[in-house]
CSV table of C-alpha atoms and ligand atoms in Angstrom, one decimal:
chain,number,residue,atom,x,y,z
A,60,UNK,CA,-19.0,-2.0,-3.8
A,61,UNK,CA,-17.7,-5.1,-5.7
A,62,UNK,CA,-14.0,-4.9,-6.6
A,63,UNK,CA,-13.0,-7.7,-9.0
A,64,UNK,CA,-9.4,-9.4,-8.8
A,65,UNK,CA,-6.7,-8.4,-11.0
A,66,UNK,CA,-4.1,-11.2,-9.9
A,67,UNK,CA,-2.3,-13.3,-12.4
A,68,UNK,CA,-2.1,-9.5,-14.5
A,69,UNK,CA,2.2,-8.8,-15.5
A,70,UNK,CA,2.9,-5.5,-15.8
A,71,UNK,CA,4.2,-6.7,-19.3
A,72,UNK,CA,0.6,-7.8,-20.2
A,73,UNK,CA,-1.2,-5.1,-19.1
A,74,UNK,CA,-3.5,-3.3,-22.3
A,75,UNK,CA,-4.1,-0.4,-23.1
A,76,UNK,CA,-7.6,0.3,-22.9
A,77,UNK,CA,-8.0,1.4,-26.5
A,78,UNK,CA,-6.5,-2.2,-27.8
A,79,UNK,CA,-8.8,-3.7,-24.8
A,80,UNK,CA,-11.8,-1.7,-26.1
A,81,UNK,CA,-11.1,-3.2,-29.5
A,82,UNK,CA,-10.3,-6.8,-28.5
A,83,UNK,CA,-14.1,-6.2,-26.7
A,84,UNK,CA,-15.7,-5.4,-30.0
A,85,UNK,CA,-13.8,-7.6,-32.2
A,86,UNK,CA,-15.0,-10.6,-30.1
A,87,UNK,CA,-18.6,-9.1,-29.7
A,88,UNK,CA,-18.7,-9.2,-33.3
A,89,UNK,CA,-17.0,-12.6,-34.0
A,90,UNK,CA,-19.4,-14.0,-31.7
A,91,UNK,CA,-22.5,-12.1,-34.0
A,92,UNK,CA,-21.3,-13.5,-36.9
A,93,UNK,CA,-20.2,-17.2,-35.9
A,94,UNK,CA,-17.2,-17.3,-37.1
A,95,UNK,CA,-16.0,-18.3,-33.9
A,96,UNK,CA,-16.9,-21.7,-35.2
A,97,UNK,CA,-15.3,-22.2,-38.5
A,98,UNK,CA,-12.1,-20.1,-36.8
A,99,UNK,CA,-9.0,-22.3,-36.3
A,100,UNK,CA,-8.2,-23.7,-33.1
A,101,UNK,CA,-5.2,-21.3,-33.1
A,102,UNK,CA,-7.2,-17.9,-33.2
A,103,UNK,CA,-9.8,-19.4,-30.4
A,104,UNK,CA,-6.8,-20.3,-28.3
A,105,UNK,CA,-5.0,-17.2,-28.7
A,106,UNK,CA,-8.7,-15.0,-28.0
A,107,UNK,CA,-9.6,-17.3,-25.1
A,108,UNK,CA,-6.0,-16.4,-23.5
A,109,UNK,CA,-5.8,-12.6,-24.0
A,110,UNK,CA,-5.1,-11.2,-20.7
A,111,UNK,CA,-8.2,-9.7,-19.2
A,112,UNK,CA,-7.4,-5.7,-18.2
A,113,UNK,CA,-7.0,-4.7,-14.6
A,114,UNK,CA,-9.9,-4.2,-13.4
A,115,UNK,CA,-11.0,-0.2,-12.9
A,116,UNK,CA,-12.5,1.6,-10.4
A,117,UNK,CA,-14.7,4.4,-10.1
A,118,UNK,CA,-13.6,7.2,-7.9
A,119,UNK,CA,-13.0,11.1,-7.7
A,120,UNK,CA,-9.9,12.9,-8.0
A,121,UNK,CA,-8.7,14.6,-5.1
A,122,UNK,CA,-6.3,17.6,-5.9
A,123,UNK,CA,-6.3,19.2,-2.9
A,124,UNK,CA,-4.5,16.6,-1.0
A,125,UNK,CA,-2.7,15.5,-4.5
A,126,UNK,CA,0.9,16.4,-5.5
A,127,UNK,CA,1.8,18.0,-8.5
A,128,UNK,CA,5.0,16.2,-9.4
A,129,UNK,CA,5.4,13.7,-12.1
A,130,UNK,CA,3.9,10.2,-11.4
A,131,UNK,CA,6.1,7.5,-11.8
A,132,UNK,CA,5.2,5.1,-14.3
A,133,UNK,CA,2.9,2.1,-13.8
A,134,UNK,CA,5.9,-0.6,-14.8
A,135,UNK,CA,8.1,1.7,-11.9
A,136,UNK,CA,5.4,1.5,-9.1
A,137,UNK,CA,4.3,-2.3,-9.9
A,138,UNK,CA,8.1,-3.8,-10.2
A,139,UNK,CA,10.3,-2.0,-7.7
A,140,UNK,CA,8.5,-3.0,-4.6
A,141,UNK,CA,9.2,-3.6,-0.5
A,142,UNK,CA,7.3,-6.6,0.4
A,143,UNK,CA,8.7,-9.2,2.1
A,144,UNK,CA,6.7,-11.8,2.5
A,145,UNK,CA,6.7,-12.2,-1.5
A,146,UNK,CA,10.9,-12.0,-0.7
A,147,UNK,CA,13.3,-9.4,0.3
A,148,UNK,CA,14.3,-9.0,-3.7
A,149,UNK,CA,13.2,-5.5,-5.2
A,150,UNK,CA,11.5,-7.6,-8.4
A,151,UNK,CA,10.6,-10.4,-6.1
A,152,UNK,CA,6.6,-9.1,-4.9
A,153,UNK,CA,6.0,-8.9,-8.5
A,154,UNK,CA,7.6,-12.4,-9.3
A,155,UNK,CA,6.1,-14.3,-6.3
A,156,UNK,CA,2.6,-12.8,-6.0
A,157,UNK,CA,1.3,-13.6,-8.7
A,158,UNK,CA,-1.1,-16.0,-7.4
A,159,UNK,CA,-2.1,-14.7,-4.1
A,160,UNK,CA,-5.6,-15.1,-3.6
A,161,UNK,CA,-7.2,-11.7,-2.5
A,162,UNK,CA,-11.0,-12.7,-2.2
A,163,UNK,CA,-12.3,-13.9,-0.4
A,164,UNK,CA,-10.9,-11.5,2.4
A,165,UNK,CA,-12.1,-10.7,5.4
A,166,UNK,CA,-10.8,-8.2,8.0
A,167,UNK,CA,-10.9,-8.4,11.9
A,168,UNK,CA,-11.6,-5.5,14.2
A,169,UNK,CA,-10.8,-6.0,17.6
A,170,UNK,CA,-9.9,-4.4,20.9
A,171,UNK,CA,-11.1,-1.0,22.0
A,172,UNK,CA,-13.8,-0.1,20.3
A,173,UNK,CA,-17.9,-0.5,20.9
A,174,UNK,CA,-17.8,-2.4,17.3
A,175,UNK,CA,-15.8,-5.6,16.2
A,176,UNK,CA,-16.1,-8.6,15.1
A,177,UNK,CA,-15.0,-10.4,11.7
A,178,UNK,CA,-16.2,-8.1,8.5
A,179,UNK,CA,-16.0,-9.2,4.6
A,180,UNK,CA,-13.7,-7.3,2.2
A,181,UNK,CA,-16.9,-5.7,0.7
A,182,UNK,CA,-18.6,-4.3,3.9
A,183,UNK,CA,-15.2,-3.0,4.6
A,184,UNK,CA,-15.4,-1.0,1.7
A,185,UNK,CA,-19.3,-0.3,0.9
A,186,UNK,CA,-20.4,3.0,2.7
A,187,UNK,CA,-16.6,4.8,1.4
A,188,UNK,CA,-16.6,6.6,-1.8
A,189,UNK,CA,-13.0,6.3,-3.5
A,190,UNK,CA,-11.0,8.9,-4.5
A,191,UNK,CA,-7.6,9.5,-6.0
A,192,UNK,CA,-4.7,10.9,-4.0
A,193,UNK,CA,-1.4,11.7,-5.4
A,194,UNK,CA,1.2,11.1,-3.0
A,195,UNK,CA,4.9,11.0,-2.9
A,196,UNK,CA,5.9,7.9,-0.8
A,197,UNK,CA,9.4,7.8,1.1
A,198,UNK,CA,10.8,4.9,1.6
A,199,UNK,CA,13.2,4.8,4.9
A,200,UNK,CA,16.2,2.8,2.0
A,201,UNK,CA,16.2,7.0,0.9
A,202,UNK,CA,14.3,6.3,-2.4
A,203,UNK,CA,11.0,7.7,-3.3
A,204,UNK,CA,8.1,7.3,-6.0
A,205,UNK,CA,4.9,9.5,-7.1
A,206,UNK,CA,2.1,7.5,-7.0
A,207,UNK,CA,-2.0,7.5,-8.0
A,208,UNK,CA,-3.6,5.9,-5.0
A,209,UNK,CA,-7.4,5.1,-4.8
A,210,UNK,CA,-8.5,5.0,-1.5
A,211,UNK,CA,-10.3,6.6,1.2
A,212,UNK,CA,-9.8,8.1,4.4
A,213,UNK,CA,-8.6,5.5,7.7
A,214,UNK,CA,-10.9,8.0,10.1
A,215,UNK,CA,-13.9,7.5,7.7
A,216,UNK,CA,-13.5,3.5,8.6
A,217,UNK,CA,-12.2,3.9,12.4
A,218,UNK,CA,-15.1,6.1,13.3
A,219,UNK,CA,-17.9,3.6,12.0
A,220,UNK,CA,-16.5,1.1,14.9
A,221,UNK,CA,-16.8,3.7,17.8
A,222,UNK,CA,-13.0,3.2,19.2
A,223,UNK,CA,-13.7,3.9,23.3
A,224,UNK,CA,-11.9,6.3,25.1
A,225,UNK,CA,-9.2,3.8,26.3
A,226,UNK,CA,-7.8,3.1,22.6
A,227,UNK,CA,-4.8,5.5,22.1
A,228,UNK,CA,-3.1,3.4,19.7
A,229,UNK,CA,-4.8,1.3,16.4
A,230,UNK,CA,-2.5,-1.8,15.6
A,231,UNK,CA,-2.3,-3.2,11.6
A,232,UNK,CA,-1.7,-6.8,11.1
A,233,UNK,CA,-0.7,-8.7,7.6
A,234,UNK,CA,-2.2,-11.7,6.5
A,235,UNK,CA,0.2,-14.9,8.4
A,236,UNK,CA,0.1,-17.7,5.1
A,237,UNK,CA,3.7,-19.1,4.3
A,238,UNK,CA,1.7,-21.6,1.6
A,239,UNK,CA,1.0,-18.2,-0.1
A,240,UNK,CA,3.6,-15.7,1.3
A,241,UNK,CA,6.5,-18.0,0.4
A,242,UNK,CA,9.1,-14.7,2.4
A,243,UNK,CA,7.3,-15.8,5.8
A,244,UNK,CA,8.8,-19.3,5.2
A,245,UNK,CA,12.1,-17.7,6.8
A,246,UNK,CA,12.6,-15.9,9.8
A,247,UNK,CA,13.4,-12.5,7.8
A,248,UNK,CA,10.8,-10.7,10.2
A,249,UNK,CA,8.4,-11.9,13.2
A,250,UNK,CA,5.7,-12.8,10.7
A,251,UNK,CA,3.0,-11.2,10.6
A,252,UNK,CA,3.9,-7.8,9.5
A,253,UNK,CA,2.5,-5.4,12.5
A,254,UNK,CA,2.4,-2.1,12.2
A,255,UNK,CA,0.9,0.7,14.5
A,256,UNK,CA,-0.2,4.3,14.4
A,257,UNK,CA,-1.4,6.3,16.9
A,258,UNK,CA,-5.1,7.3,16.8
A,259,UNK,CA,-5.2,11.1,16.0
A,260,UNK,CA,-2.1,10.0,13.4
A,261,UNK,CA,-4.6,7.6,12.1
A,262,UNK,CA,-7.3,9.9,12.3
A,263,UNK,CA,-5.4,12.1,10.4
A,264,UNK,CA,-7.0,13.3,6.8
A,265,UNK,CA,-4.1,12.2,4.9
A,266,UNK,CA,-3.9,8.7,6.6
A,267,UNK,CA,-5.4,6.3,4.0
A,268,UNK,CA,-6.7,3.1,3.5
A,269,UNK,CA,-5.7,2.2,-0.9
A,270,UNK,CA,-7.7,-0.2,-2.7
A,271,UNK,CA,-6.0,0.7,-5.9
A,272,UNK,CA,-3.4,3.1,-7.8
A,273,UNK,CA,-3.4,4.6,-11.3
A,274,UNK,CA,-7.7,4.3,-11.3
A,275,UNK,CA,-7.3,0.2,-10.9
A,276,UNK,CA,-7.2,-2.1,-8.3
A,277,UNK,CA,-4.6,-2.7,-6.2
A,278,UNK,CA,-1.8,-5.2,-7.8
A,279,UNK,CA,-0.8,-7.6,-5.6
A,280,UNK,CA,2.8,-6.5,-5.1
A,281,UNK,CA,1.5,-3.6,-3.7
A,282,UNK,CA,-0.6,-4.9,-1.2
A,283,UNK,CA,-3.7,-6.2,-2.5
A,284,UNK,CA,-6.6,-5.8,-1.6
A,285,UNK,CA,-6.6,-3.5,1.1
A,286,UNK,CA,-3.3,-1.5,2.6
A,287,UNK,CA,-2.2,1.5,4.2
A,288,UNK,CA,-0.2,4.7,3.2
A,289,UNK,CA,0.5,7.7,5.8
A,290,UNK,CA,2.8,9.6,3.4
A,291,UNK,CA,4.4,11.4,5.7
A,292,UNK,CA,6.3,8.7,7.6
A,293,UNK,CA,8.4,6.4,5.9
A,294,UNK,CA,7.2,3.5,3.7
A,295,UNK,CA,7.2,0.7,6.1
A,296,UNK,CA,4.5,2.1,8.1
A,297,UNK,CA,2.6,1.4,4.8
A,298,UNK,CA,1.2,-1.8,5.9
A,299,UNK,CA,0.3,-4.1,2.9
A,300,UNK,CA,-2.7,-6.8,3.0
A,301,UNK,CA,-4.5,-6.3,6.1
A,302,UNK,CA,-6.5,-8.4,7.6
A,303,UNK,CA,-6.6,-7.4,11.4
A,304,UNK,CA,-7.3,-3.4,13.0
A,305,UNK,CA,-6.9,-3.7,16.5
A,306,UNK,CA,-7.7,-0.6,19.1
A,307,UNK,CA,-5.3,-0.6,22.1
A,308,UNK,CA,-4.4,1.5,24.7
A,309,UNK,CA,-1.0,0.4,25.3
A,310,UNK,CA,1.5,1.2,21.9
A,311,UNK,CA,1.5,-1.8,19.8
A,312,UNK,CA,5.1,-3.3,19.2
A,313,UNK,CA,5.7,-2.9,15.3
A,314,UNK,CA,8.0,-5.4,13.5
A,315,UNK,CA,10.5,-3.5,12.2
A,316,UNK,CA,11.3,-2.5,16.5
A,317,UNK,CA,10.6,-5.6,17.2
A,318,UNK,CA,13.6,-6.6,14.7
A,319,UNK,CA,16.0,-3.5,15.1
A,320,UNK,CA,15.0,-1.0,17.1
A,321,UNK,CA,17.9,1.1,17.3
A,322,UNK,CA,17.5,1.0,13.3
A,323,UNK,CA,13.8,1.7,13.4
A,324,UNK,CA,11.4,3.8,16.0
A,325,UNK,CA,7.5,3.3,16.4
A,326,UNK,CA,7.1,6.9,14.8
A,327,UNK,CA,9.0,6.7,11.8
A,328,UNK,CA,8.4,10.2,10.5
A,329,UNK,CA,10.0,11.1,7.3
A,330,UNK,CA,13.0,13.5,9.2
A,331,UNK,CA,16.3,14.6,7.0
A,332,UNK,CA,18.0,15.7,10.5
A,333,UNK,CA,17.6,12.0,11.8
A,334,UNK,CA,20.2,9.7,10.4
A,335,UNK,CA,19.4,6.1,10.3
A,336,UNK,CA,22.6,4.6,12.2
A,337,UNK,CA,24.1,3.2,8.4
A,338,UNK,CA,23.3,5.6,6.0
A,339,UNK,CA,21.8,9.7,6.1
A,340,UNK,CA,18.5,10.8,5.4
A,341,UNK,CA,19.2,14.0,4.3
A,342,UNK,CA,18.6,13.1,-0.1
A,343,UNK,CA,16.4,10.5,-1.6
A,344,UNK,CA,16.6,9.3,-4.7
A,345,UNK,CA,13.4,9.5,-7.1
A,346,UNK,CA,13.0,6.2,-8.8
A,347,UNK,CA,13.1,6.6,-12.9
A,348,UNK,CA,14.6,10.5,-12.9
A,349,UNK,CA,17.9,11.2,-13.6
A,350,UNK,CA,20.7,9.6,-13.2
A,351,UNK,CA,21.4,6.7,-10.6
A,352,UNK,CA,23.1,8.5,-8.0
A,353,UNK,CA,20.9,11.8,-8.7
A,354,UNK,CA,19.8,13.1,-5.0
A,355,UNK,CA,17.2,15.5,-4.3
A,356,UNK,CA,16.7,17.2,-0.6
A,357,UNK,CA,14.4,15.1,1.5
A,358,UNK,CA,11.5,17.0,3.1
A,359,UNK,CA,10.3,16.9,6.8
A,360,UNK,CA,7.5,15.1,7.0
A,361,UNK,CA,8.1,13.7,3.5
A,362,UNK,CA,6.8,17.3,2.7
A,363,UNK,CA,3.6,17.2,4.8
A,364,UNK,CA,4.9,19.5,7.4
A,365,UNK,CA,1.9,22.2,7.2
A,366,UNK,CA,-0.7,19.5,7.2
A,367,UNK,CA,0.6,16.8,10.0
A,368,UNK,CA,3.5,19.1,12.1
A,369,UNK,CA,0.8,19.6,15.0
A,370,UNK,CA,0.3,16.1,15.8
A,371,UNK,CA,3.8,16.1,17.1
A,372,UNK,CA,3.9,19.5,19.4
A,373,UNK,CA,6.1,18.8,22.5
A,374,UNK,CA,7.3,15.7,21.0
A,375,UNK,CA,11.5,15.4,20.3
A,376,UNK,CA,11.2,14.3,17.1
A,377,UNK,CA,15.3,13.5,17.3
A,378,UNK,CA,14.5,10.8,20.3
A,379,UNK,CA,11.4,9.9,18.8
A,380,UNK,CA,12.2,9.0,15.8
B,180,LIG,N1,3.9,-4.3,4.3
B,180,LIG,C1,4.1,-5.6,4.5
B,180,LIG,N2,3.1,-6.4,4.9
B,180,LIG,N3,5.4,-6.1,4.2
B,180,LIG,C2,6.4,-5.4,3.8
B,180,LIG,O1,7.5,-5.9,3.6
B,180,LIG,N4,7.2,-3.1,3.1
B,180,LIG,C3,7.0,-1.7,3.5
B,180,LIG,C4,5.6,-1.2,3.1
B,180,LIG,N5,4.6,-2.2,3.6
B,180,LIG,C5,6.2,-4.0,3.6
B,180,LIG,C6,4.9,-3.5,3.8
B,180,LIG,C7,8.0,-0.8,2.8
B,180,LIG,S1,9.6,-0.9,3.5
B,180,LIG,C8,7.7,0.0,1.8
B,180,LIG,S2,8.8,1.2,1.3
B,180,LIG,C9,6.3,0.0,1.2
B,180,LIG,O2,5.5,-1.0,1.7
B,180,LIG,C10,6.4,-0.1,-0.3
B,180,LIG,O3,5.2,0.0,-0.9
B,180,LIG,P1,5.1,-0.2,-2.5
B,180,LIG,O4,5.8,-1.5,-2.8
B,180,LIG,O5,3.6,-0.2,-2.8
B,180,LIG,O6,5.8,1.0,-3.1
């Protein structure tokens, strides 16, 4: 499957795909009739720079594994981001990313497993048929969204490199360019990003890999062109931009430990009776409803408890956190 980019697209510029149907024809028919010639150099300018529309993708809805709740809105999910190698600014991914090359792309897979080696964006994604999942995503700041991800299932892509039966643990690594990433040009985090799941979590039916969210590909503020969302742990698990999968057997050691691990465990699971040591995680606010200190009850498991509880039997979820 070919995805084309959508980079250089503002939220702000983004068509409707009525008016971009129209602009389509209108130019279609200018070019029929050459008019194009005798137009002024004003119109021809103004044509040649309308913003091209985000490019869409074809996939199937998925409502079994989809929420109900209202979506937040396009402008919400593609402006209010957590990225930091774009900056540590809420606006700043948006701002800063706007010319982050996403192709080509290739991803490493490594470690464990009976296949690796270096693999192109596009046989990443060939064999895996998209689909849409609604998901609410918690972030650990006690926030939330609704969002429309396309994507497909991690286990779908693990299983076609045969991990062996020494890899316990599958390790996620962001693309390390400070020329492109201007955030990595300060020591914010260990750059790269690492993040880390362990395999039956990230063999898990709901653990998946988005290429894109309301039906189009990925913007780049949210991670473009391939990242992560397990929506039942909190939102920095969601590992933006990957470009290395790594098999271990030993946990991998994620960033956000690695920077304040008394703040921030390996697990990370979405748990209203686990405080984070400055602030409670007991209510989350839902970006764009209601008023700005409006709470609602946070869920365990980000409200995923009767699909994912199992994987964590025998496990103190208080210690573990
Ligand atoms: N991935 C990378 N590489 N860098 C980041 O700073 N932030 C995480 C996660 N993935 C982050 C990342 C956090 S804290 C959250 S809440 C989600 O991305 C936000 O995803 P969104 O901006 O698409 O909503």
């Amino acid at each position: 499957m070919i995805i084309r980019q959508s980079q250089d697209v503002r939220p702000s510029e983004i068509t409707s795909e009525g008016v971009y149907r129209s602009r389509r024809a209108f130019l279609a028919w200018i070019a029929g009739t050459g008019l194009m010639a005798a137009a002024p150099d004003v119109l021809a300018r103004a044509l040649a720079s309308a913003p091209p529309a985000p490019s869409p993708l074809r996939y199937t809805p998925n409502p079994r594994l989809s929420t109900t709740e209202r979506q937040n809105s396009w402008e919400e999910v593609t402006t209010y981001n957590n990225f930091y190698e774009f900056g540590t600014g809420k606006a700043d991914p948006a701002d800063n990313s706007r010319g982050f090359r996403t192709r080509p792309w290739n991803v490493a897979i490594e470690g464990e497993a009976e296949v690796t080696g270096s693999f192109t964006l596009e046989d990443i994604l060939r064999p895996h048929p998209l689909e849409e999942r609604i998901y609410r995503l918690r972030c650990v700041e006690a926030w939330s969204m609704v969002i429309p991800w396309i994507g497909f299932p991690l286990g779908d892509l693990i299983k076609r490199f045969k991990p062996t039966s020494r890899a316990r643990y599958v390790e996620f690594t962001t693309l390390l360019d400070p020329q492109q990433m201007p955030g990595q040009r300060y020591p914010v985090l260990d750059w790269p990003y690492v993040e880390g799941l362990r395999l039956d979590e990230a063999m898990h039916p709901l653990a998946l890999l988005a290429v894109g969210l309301y039906g189009k590909v990925l913007p780049n503020q949210n991670g473009a062109p391939l990242r992560l969302v397990v929506p039942w742990k909190y939102g920095f698990k969601s590992i933006k931009s990957i470009v290395r999968i790594r098999f271990t057997a030993d946990r991998p050691r994620t960033s956000w430990e690695k920077a304040l691990p008394r703040e921030y465990g390996f697990y990370a699971n979405v748990n209203p009776g686990v405080d984070h040591p400055r602030w409670s995680q007991k209510r989350e606010r839902r970006i764009g409803s209601g008023a700005f200190w409006d709470r609602q009850p946070t869920q365990m498991f980000n409200g995923y408890a009767d699909q994912v509880a199992s994987l964590y039997g025998g496990l103190d979820l208080a210690r573990n956190f």
